Short mmCIF file of C-alpha atoms in Angstrom, two decimals:
data_model
loop_
_atom_site.label_atom_id
_atom_site.label_comp_id
_atom_site.label_asym_id
_atom_site.label_seq_id
_atom_site.Cartn_x
_atom_site.Cartn_y
_atom_site.Cartn_z
CA MET V 850 33.04 -82.17 7.39
CA ALA V 851 30.97 -79.03 6.89
CA GLY V 852 33.35 -77.82 4.19
CA GLU V 853 33.00 -81.12 2.33
CA ASP V 854 29.21 -80.86 2.51
CA ILE V 855 29.27 -77.34 1.07
CA GLN V 856 31.62 -78.45 -1.72
CA SER V 857 29.32 -81.39 -2.48
CA MET V 858 26.31 -79.04 -2.64
CA LEU V 859 28.14 -76.69 -5.01
CA ASP V 860 29.17 -79.61 -7.24
CA SER V 861 25.59 -80.86 -7.40
CA LEU V 862 24.24 -77.36 -8.09
CA SER V 863 26.81 -76.67 -10.79
CA LYS V 864 26.01 -79.94 -12.53
CA GLY V 865 22.29 -79.17 -12.36
CA LEU V 866 22.81 -75.69 -13.86
CA GLY V 867 25.48 -76.81 -16.28
CA LEU V 868 27.98 -74.29 -14.87
CA ASP V 869 31.59 -74.54 -13.89
CA PRO V 870 31.91 -74.74 -10.04
CA GLY V 871 34.43 -71.87 -10.05
CA ILE V 872 32.09 -69.58 -11.98
CA LEU V 873 29.24 -70.51 -9.69
CA MET V 874 31.39 -69.63 -6.65
CA ILE V 875 32.26 -66.22 -8.14
CA GLY V 876 28.62 -65.56 -8.87
CA ALA V 877 27.62 -66.47 -5.31
CA LEU V 878 30.28 -64.14 -3.89
CA ALA V 879 29.10 -61.31 -6.17
CA ILE V 880 25.51 -61.75 -4.99
CA LEU V 881 26.71 -61.77 -1.37
CA LEU V 882 28.67 -58.54 -1.97
CA VAL V 883 25.60 -56.86 -3.47
CA ILE V 884 23.53 -57.91 -0.45
CA VAL V 885 26.15 -56.45 1.92
CA LEU V 886 26.30 -53.16 -0.02
CA VAL V 887 22.51 -52.84 -0.08
CA THR V 888 22.36 -53.56 3.65
CA VAL V 889 25.03 -50.95 4.48
CA THR V 890 23.32 -48.36 2.26
CA PHE V 891 19.97 -49.07 3.84
CA LEU V 892 21.45 -48.71 7.34
CA GLY V 893 22.83 -45.28 6.36
CA TYR V 894 19.43 -44.15 5.11
CA PHE V 895 17.81 -45.67 8.17
CA ARG V 896 20.06 -43.58 10.42
CA VAL V 897 19.09 -40.43 8.53
CA LEU V 898 15.40 -41.31 8.73
CA LEU V 899 15.70 -42.07 12.44
CA THR V 900 17.38 -38.69 13.05
CA ILE V 901 14.67 -36.87 11.11
CA ALA V 902 12.02 -38.71 13.13
CA GLN V 903 13.69 -37.78 16.44
CA PHE V 904 13.76 -34.08 15.49
CA ALA V 905 10.30 -33.99 13.93
CA TYR V 906 8.35 -33.12 17.09
CA PRO V 907 10.68 -30.49 18.63
CA ILE V 908 11.08 -28.77 15.25
CA ALA V 909 7.34 -28.80 14.57
CA ARG V 910 6.77 -27.41 18.06
CA VAL V 911 9.17 -24.46 17.77
CA LYS V 912 7.90 -23.62 14.29
CA ALA V 913 4.33 -23.62 15.59
CA ILE V 914 5.29 -21.29 18.48
CA GLY V 915 7.59 -19.15 16.36
CA ASN V 916 9.53 -16.01 17.27
CA PRO V 917 7.02 -13.25 16.53
CA PHE V 918 8.93 -10.48 18.30
CA VAL V 919 11.87 -10.55 15.89
CA ARG V 920 9.58 -10.35 12.86
CA PRO V 921 9.43 -6.85 11.33
CA GLU V 922 5.65 -6.95 10.84
CA THR V 923 4.95 -7.85 14.49
CA LEU V 924 7.35 -5.23 15.78
CA GLN V 925 5.84 -2.65 13.47
CA ARG V 926 2.48 -3.36 15.10
CA MET V 927 4.15 -2.89 18.50
CA ARG V 928 5.71 0.41 17.42
CA GLU V 929 2.31 1.72 16.39
CA THR V 930 0.91 1.36 19.92
CA ARG V 931 0.34 4.56 21.87
CA ASN V 932 -0.02 3.31 25.44
CA LEU V 933 0.50 0.31 27.71
CA TYR V 934 -2.96 -1.09 27.07
CA GLU V 935 -2.40 -1.20 23.32
CA ALA V 936 1.09 -2.66 23.78
CA CYS V 937 -0.19 -5.43 26.09
CA THR V 938 -2.97 -6.19 23.59
CA ALA V 939 -0.46 -6.39 20.72
CA VAL V 940 1.68 -8.83 22.71
CA GLN V 941 -1.29 -11.13 23.31
CA GLU V 942 -2.37 -10.90 19.67
CA ALA V 943 1.09 -12.13 18.61
CA GLY V 944 0.16 -15.52 20.11
CA ALA V 945 3.45 -16.23 21.86
CA GLY V 946 1.83 -17.20 25.15
CA LEU V 947 3.19 -14.10 26.89
CA VAL V 948 0.87 -12.06 29.07
CA ILE V 949 1.87 -8.63 30.44
CA PRO V 950 -0.76 -7.01 32.69
CA GLU V 951 -1.70 -3.46 31.86
CA ASN V 952 -0.84 -2.32 35.41
CA ALA V 953 2.65 -3.87 35.36
CA ARG V 954 5.52 -1.66 36.52
CA PRO V 955 8.83 -1.53 34.61
CA GLU V 956 10.50 -3.95 37.04
CA ASP V 957 7.47 -6.25 36.74
CA VAL V 958 7.82 -6.28 32.97
CA ASP V 959 11.52 -7.15 33.24
CA ARG V 960 10.77 -10.06 35.55
CA ILE V 961 7.85 -11.31 33.42
CA LEU V 962 10.01 -11.26 30.30
CA ASP V 963 12.90 -13.08 31.99
CA ALA V 964 10.57 -15.70 33.45
CA TRP V 965 8.91 -16.22 30.05
CA TYR V 966 12.30 -16.68 28.37
CA ILE V 967 13.57 -19.17 30.93
CA ASP V 968 10.28 -21.12 31.08
CA GLU V 969 10.23 -21.39 27.29
CA TYR V 970 13.83 -22.59 27.27
CA ASN V 971 13.15 -25.20 29.95
CA ALA V 972 10.18 -26.44 27.91
CA LEU V 973 12.46 -26.72 24.87
CA LEU V 974 14.98 -28.78 26.84
CA GLY V 975 12.29 -31.32 27.64
CA THR V 976 11.70 -32.10 23.95
CA LEU V 977 15.26 -32.43 22.63
CA PRO V 978 16.91 -35.62 21.32
CA ASP V 979 19.91 -36.79 23.36
CA SER V 980 22.14 -36.41 20.30
CA ILE V 981 22.07 -32.58 20.49
CA LYS V 982 20.94 -31.99 24.06
CA PRO V 983 24.48 -31.44 25.51
CA PHE V 984 24.76 -28.20 23.54
CA PHE V 985 21.46 -26.86 24.85
CA LEU V 986 22.29 -27.91 28.42
CA ALA V 987 25.54 -25.94 28.09
CA TYR V 988 23.64 -22.96 26.69
CA GLN V 989 21.65 -22.95 29.92
CA GLY V 990 24.83 -21.44 31.38
CA VAL V 991 24.12 -18.32 29.31
CA LEU V 992 20.77 -17.97 31.07
CA GLU V 993 22.46 -18.38 34.45
CA VAL V 994 25.11 -15.78 33.64
CA GLU V 995 22.48 -13.28 32.51
CA GLN V 996 20.94 -13.46 35.96
CA LEU V 997 24.30 -13.26 37.74
CA VAL V 998 25.34 -10.23 35.68
CA LYS V 999 22.26 -8.43 36.96
CA ALA V 1000 23.31 -9.26 40.51
CA VAL V 1001 26.86 -8.04 39.89
CA ARG V 1002 25.67 -4.75 38.39
CA MET V 1003 23.44 -4.14 41.40
CA MET V 1004 26.43 -4.73 43.66
CA TYR V 1005 28.29 -1.96 41.84
CA SER V 1006 25.31 0.42 41.82
CA PRO V 1007 24.21 2.84 44.57
CA ARG V 1008 21.02 0.82 44.98
CA GLY V 1009 22.82 -2.20 46.40
CA THR V 1010 21.52 -5.76 46.55
CA ALA V 1011 18.79 -5.59 49.17
CA GLY V 1012 15.88 -7.66 47.90
CA ILE V 1013 17.85 -8.73 44.83
CA SER V 1014 16.19 -12.15 44.75
CA SER V 1015 12.87 -10.56 43.82
CA LEU V 1016 14.44 -9.32 40.56
CA LEU V 1017 16.15 -12.56 39.53
CA ILE V 1018 14.67 -15.68 37.94
CA PRO V 1019 15.80 -19.22 38.85
CA ALA V 1020 17.74 -20.82 36.01
CA GLY V 1021 19.77 -24.02 35.97
CA CYS V 1022 21.88 -24.29 39.12
CA LEU V 1023 20.57 -20.91 40.35
CA THR V 1024 17.74 -22.40 42.37
CA PRO V 1025 15.18 -20.23 44.22
CA GLU V 1026 16.97 -20.99 47.49
CA ARG V 1027 20.35 -19.89 46.11
CA LEU V 1028 18.87 -16.68 44.73
CA ARG V 1029 17.23 -15.85 48.08
CA ASN V 1030 20.64 -16.31 49.65
CA LEU V 1031 22.01 -13.46 47.50
CA ASP V 1032 19.96 -10.76 49.22
CA GLY V 1033 22.29 -8.17 50.72
CA VAL V 1034 25.50 -9.58 49.23
CA SER V 1035 28.14 -6.86 49.20
CA GLY V 1036 31.32 -8.12 47.54
CA ILE V 1037 32.65 -10.53 44.94
CA ARG V 1038 34.18 -12.86 47.52
CA GLU V 1039 30.95 -12.89 49.48
CA LEU V 1040 29.02 -13.57 46.27
CA ALA V 1041 31.33 -16.50 45.58
CA ALA V 1042 30.78 -17.86 49.09
CA ARG V 1043 27.00 -17.67 48.69
CA LEU V 1044 27.27 -19.54 45.40
CA ALA V 1045 29.32 -22.35 46.97
CA GLY V 1046 28.77 -25.65 45.20
CA THR V 1047 28.17 -24.04 41.80
CA PRO V 1048 30.71 -23.54 38.98
CA TYR V 1049 30.57 -19.79 39.62
CA GLU V 1050 32.23 -20.02 43.02
CA GLY V 1051 35.63 -20.67 41.46
CA VAL V 1052 35.10 -18.16 38.64
CA LEU V 1053 34.32 -15.34 41.07
CA LEU V 1054 37.15 -16.18 43.47
CA ALA V 1055 39.62 -16.16 40.57
CA ILE V 1056 38.53 -12.70 39.38
CA ALA V 1057 38.08 -11.20 42.87
CA PRO V 1058 41.63 -9.72 43.22
CA GLN V 1059 41.29 -7.86 39.94
CA ALA V 1060 37.66 -6.87 40.59
CA GLU V 1061 38.63 -5.31 43.90
CA GLN V 1062 41.03 -2.96 42.09
CA THR V 1063 38.45 -1.43 39.72
CA PRO V 1064 35.15 0.41 40.19
CA SER V 1065 33.70 -1.21 37.07
CA PRO V 1066 31.80 -4.53 37.00
CA PHE V 1067 33.22 -5.24 33.54
CA PRO V 1068 36.01 -7.65 34.65
CA VAL V 1069 33.53 -9.74 36.65
CA GLU V 1070 30.96 -9.76 33.86
CA ASN V 1071 33.59 -10.80 31.34
CA ALA V 1072 34.83 -13.64 33.57
CA LEU V 1073 31.29 -14.97 33.89
CA TRP V 1074 30.64 -14.76 30.15
CA LYS V 1075 33.94 -16.42 29.39
CA HIS V 1076 33.01 -19.32 31.65
CA ALA V 1077 29.64 -19.72 29.90
CA LEU V 1078 31.13 -19.62 26.39
CA GLU V 1079 33.94 -22.01 27.23
CA GLY V 1080 31.32 -24.46 28.47
CA LEU V 1081 29.39 -23.99 25.23
CA ASN V 1082 32.42 -24.68 23.09
CA LEU V 1083 33.28 -27.78 25.11
CA SER V 1084 29.76 -29.11 24.62
CA ARG V 1085 30.44 -29.78 20.95
CA ILE V 1086 32.50 -32.89 21.81
CA HIS V 1087 29.36 -34.44 23.33
CA VAL V 1088 27.13 -33.64 20.34
CA ASP V 1089 26.49 -36.28 17.68
CA PRO V 1090 28.86 -35.60 14.74
CA SER V 1091 25.91 -35.41 12.33
CA HIS V 1092 24.70 -32.25 14.16
CA LEU V 1093 28.07 -30.51 14.48
CA SER V 1094 27.67 -28.33 11.38
CA ALA V 1095 24.74 -26.43 12.87
CA VAL V 1096 26.22 -26.27 16.37
CA ALA V 1097 29.70 -25.25 15.21
CA GLY V 1098 28.24 -22.70 12.79
CA PHE V 1099 26.52 -20.91 15.65
CA LEU V 1100 29.37 -21.26 18.15
CA GLY V 1101 31.97 -19.86 15.76
CA THR V 1102 29.96 -16.71 15.08
CA PHE V 1103 28.84 -16.30 18.71
CA THR V 1104 32.42 -16.60 19.96
CA ASP V 1105 33.78 -14.18 17.36
CA ALA V 1106 31.08 -11.61 18.13
CA THR V 1107 31.68 -11.88 21.88
CA ASN V 1108 35.45 -11.54 21.50
CA ILE V 1109 35.17 -8.54 19.16
CA LEU V 1110 32.78 -6.83 21.55
CA THR V 1111 35.21 -7.53 24.40
CA VAL V 1112 38.01 -5.87 22.41
CA LEU V 1113 35.86 -2.79 21.68
CA ARG V 1114 34.63 -2.43 25.29
CA ALA V 1115 38.09 -2.89 26.74
CA LYS V 1116 39.57 -0.34 24.35
CA GLN V 1117 36.87 2.18 25.28
CA GLN V 1118 37.47 1.64 29.01
CA GLY V 1119 41.27 1.70 28.72
CA ILE V 1120 41.82 -1.83 30.06
CA PRO V 1121 45.52 -2.87 29.82
CA ALA V 1122 46.40 -5.24 26.96
CA ASP V 1123 47.86 -7.91 29.28
CA VAL V 1124 44.56 -8.07 31.16
CA VAL V 1125 42.38 -8.15 28.05
CA SER V 1126 44.39 -10.98 26.50
CA GLY V 1127 43.17 -13.28 29.28
CA TRP V 1128 39.54 -12.56 28.47
CA PHE V 1129 39.46 -13.96 24.93
CA ILE V 1130 37.60 -17.20 24.28
CA ALA V 1131 38.92 -19.92 21.98
CA GLY V 1132 36.70 -21.34 19.26
CA GLY V 1133 35.94 -18.38 17.01
CA ALA V 1134 35.22 -19.03 13.33
CA VAL V 1135 37.50 -16.24 12.07
CA TYR V 1136 39.54 -14.78 14.93
CA GLU V 1137 41.94 -16.71 17.15
CA GLU V 1138 43.22 -15.23 20.39
CA TRP V 1139 46.52 -14.00 18.92
CA ARG V 1140 44.69 -12.12 16.17
CA LEU V 1141 42.39 -10.52 18.72
CA ALA V 1142 45.43 -9.37 20.69
CA GLN V 1143 46.75 -7.74 17.50
CA LEU V 1144 43.42 -6.01 16.97
CA PHE V 1145 43.57 -4.56 20.47
CA GLU V 1146 46.93 -2.93 19.72
CA ASN V 1147 45.20 -0.42 17.42
CA ARG V 1148 44.78 3.16 18.64
CA GLY V 1149 40.99 3.33 18.87
CA ILE V 1150 37.66 1.70 18.07
CA ARG V 1151 37.54 2.97 14.48
CA GLU V 1152 41.02 1.65 13.80
CA ILE V 1153 40.10 -1.75 15.28
CA ILE V 1154 37.03 -2.00 13.04
CA ASN V 1155 39.08 -1.00 9.99
CA GLN V 1156 41.37 -3.95 10.71
CA LEU V 1157 38.37 -6.27 10.33
CA ALA V 1158 38.22 -5.41 6.62
CA GLY V 1159 37.51 -8.42 4.43
CA THR V 1160 35.13 -10.05 6.93
CA ASP V 1161 31.39 -9.84 7.50
CA TYR V 1162 32.13 -8.27 10.88
CA TYR V 1163 33.68 -5.25 9.18
CA THR V 1164 30.62 -4.87 6.95
CA VAL V 1165 28.10 -4.79 9.80
CA LEU V 1166 30.23 -2.73 12.21
CA SER V 1167 31.43 -0.13 9.72
CA PHE V 1168 27.82 0.44 8.66
CA ALA V 1169 26.91 1.09 12.32
CA LEU V 1170 29.65 3.71 12.75
CA SER V 1171 28.66 7.36 12.61
CA GLU V 1172 30.94 9.57 10.55
CA ALA V 1173 30.52 12.68 12.70
CA GLU V 1174 30.33 11.29 16.23
CA GLU V 1175 32.34 9.20 18.63
CA PRO V 1176 31.61 5.50 18.04
CA ASP V 1177 28.54 4.40 19.99
CA LEU V 1178 29.33 1.03 21.56
CA SER V 1179 25.66 0.19 22.10
CA MET V 1180 25.03 0.54 18.35
CA LEU V 1181 28.00 -1.67 17.56
CA GLU V 1182 26.68 -4.32 19.95
CA ILE V 1183 23.26 -4.21 18.26
CA ALA V 1184 24.93 -4.56 14.86
CA LEU V 1185 26.68 -7.74 16.04
CA ASP V 1186 23.44 -9.05 17.50
CA ARG V 1187 21.65 -8.51 14.19
CA PHE V 1188 24.45 -10.34 12.42
CA LEU V 1189 24.20 -13.27 14.85
CA LEU V 1190 20.42 -13.46 14.40
CA ALA V 1191 20.86 -13.47 10.61
CA ARG V 1192 23.37 -16.28 11.05
CA VAL V 1193 21.04 -18.53 13.06
CA VAL V 1194 18.19 -17.84 10.61
CA SER V 1195 20.50 -19.04 7.83
CA LEU V 1196 21.49 -22.13 9.84
CA SER V 1197 17.82 -22.94 10.43
CA GLN V 1198 17.26 -22.96 6.66
CA VAL V 1199 20.32 -25.05 5.84
CA HIS V 1200 19.90 -27.58 8.66
CA HIS V 1201 16.11 -27.47 8.63
CA LEU V 1202 15.58 -31.14 9.53
CA GLN V 1203 17.94 -31.24 12.52
CA GLY V 1204 19.34 -28.67 14.92
CA GLY V 1205 19.05 -25.47 12.88
CA PRO V 1206 15.46 -24.47 13.76
CA LEU V 1207 16.01 -25.35 17.43
CA ILE V 1208 19.11 -23.15 17.72
CA LYS V 1209 17.36 -20.33 15.88
CA TYR V 1210 14.33 -20.54 18.18
CA ALA V 1211 16.45 -20.36 21.37
CA ILE V 1212 18.66 -17.48 20.20
CA ALA V 1213 15.83 -15.48 18.64
CA ARG V 1214 13.83 -15.79 21.88
CA ARG V 1215 16.65 -13.99 23.67
CA TYR V 1216 16.38 -11.07 21.25
CA GLU V 1217 12.60 -11.07 21.52
CA VAL V 1218 12.91 -10.42 25.24
CA ARG V 1219 15.26 -7.52 24.64
CA ASN V 1220 13.07 -6.04 21.90
CA LEU V 1221 10.01 -6.12 24.15
CA ARG V 1222 11.97 -4.62 27.03
CA VAL V 1223 13.03 -1.71 24.80
CA LEU V 1224 9.48 -1.10 23.59
CA PHE V 1225 7.82 -1.26 27.01
CA HIS V 1226 10.45 0.89 28.70
CA SER V 1227 10.01 3.46 25.92
CA LEU V 1228 6.34 3.70 26.80
CA TYR V 1229 7.07 4.00 30.52
CA GLU V 1230 9.60 6.77 29.90
CA GLY V 1231 7.36 8.63 27.48
CA LEU V 1232 9.68 8.15 24.53
CA SER V 1233 8.51 7.89 20.96
CA ILE V 1234 8.26 4.19 20.13
CA PRO V 1235 8.84 4.69 16.38
CA ASP V 1236 12.26 6.14 17.27
CA THR V 1237 13.27 2.88 18.98
CA ALA V 1238 13.75 1.06 15.66
CA ARG V 1239 17.52 1.50 15.83
CA PHE V 1240 17.60 -0.47 19.10
CA ILE V 1241 15.56 -3.39 17.77
CA VAL V 1242 16.99 -6.67 16.48
CA THR V 1243 14.87 -8.22 13.71
CA GLU V 1244 15.23 -11.01 11.17
CA ALA V 1245 15.28 -8.52 8.30
CA ALA V 1246 17.69 -6.02 9.91
CA LEU V 1247 20.64 -6.78 7.65
#
């Protein structure tokens, strides 16, 4: 009955307009198609506008705070200071909300910087849209591992781990109670037991047999970092596809840089190839695990870097090599860090309305902490601050 009514209406309308009913039907369908296309297009633009609106506040916030301690001009001001008072004043003048008392000891400075970094990161987490938050929650594992690596290095040092909790900062699953429970820990298996209920319990138990056969903390550190980076790479499946370009751009470079540094460290320390092959992390932008294994087969660090020819990694690492001296691994690590910082700065410019500035802010903050640690420790040790430039990671370093 409804169909007959519609047909009757079309017949009446066509007679009134003097049009053939078939032509009128085609015209009506064309108008309907245009309406559908306009609606679909509008919904696409609406999604983009909604995404921009969701990111507007967190991006405005991080840009307002900034990363002053990776800017060359701010660090130049820091390098011109002659004592702790002037250095503390320069930090406050930078406006980053970081306060270091003039009477702070070196260990106090380290703790203040770590606490500042973690507090700033936690504040960032509270502002993020759900569409990209899984990546930043996974990156919290990096903060956790940084604290655990300190604990592991103390275990392998003559100092031991008495009072270790006073040097560590709670981060993620490393609650104040768990950190207090680490005081006096004396072995990897014991450390795993005291971290029961966290993801690190299984990681430490798995590496314990190998760790007990070497005097170096390197195998344990690498296992912890591998766990953190694997979690980071897995986080991309939970990130909204519209944000994957920025996230994947960072993860590819970060994974490559970590794997290359692992190859160089392992070669320097004479770690067997079959052991090193289990330390590589999948997800690199340029180097897969099998290619990394081939790199490791080279005779030395210089030969490994030469095999990187044709990539940006060769450019930055070969520039950091000294012609006359044995390769300095710390300088190679800084070169990779500068490259990674340049990468996130580029991502922040390309993806400036979504995740780029947020990733840049979080990663640059990590380098800010290290830059300030270098500068303050130079003052404590009576070193010439201008000479520390080669240890500093800045936005304009490349």
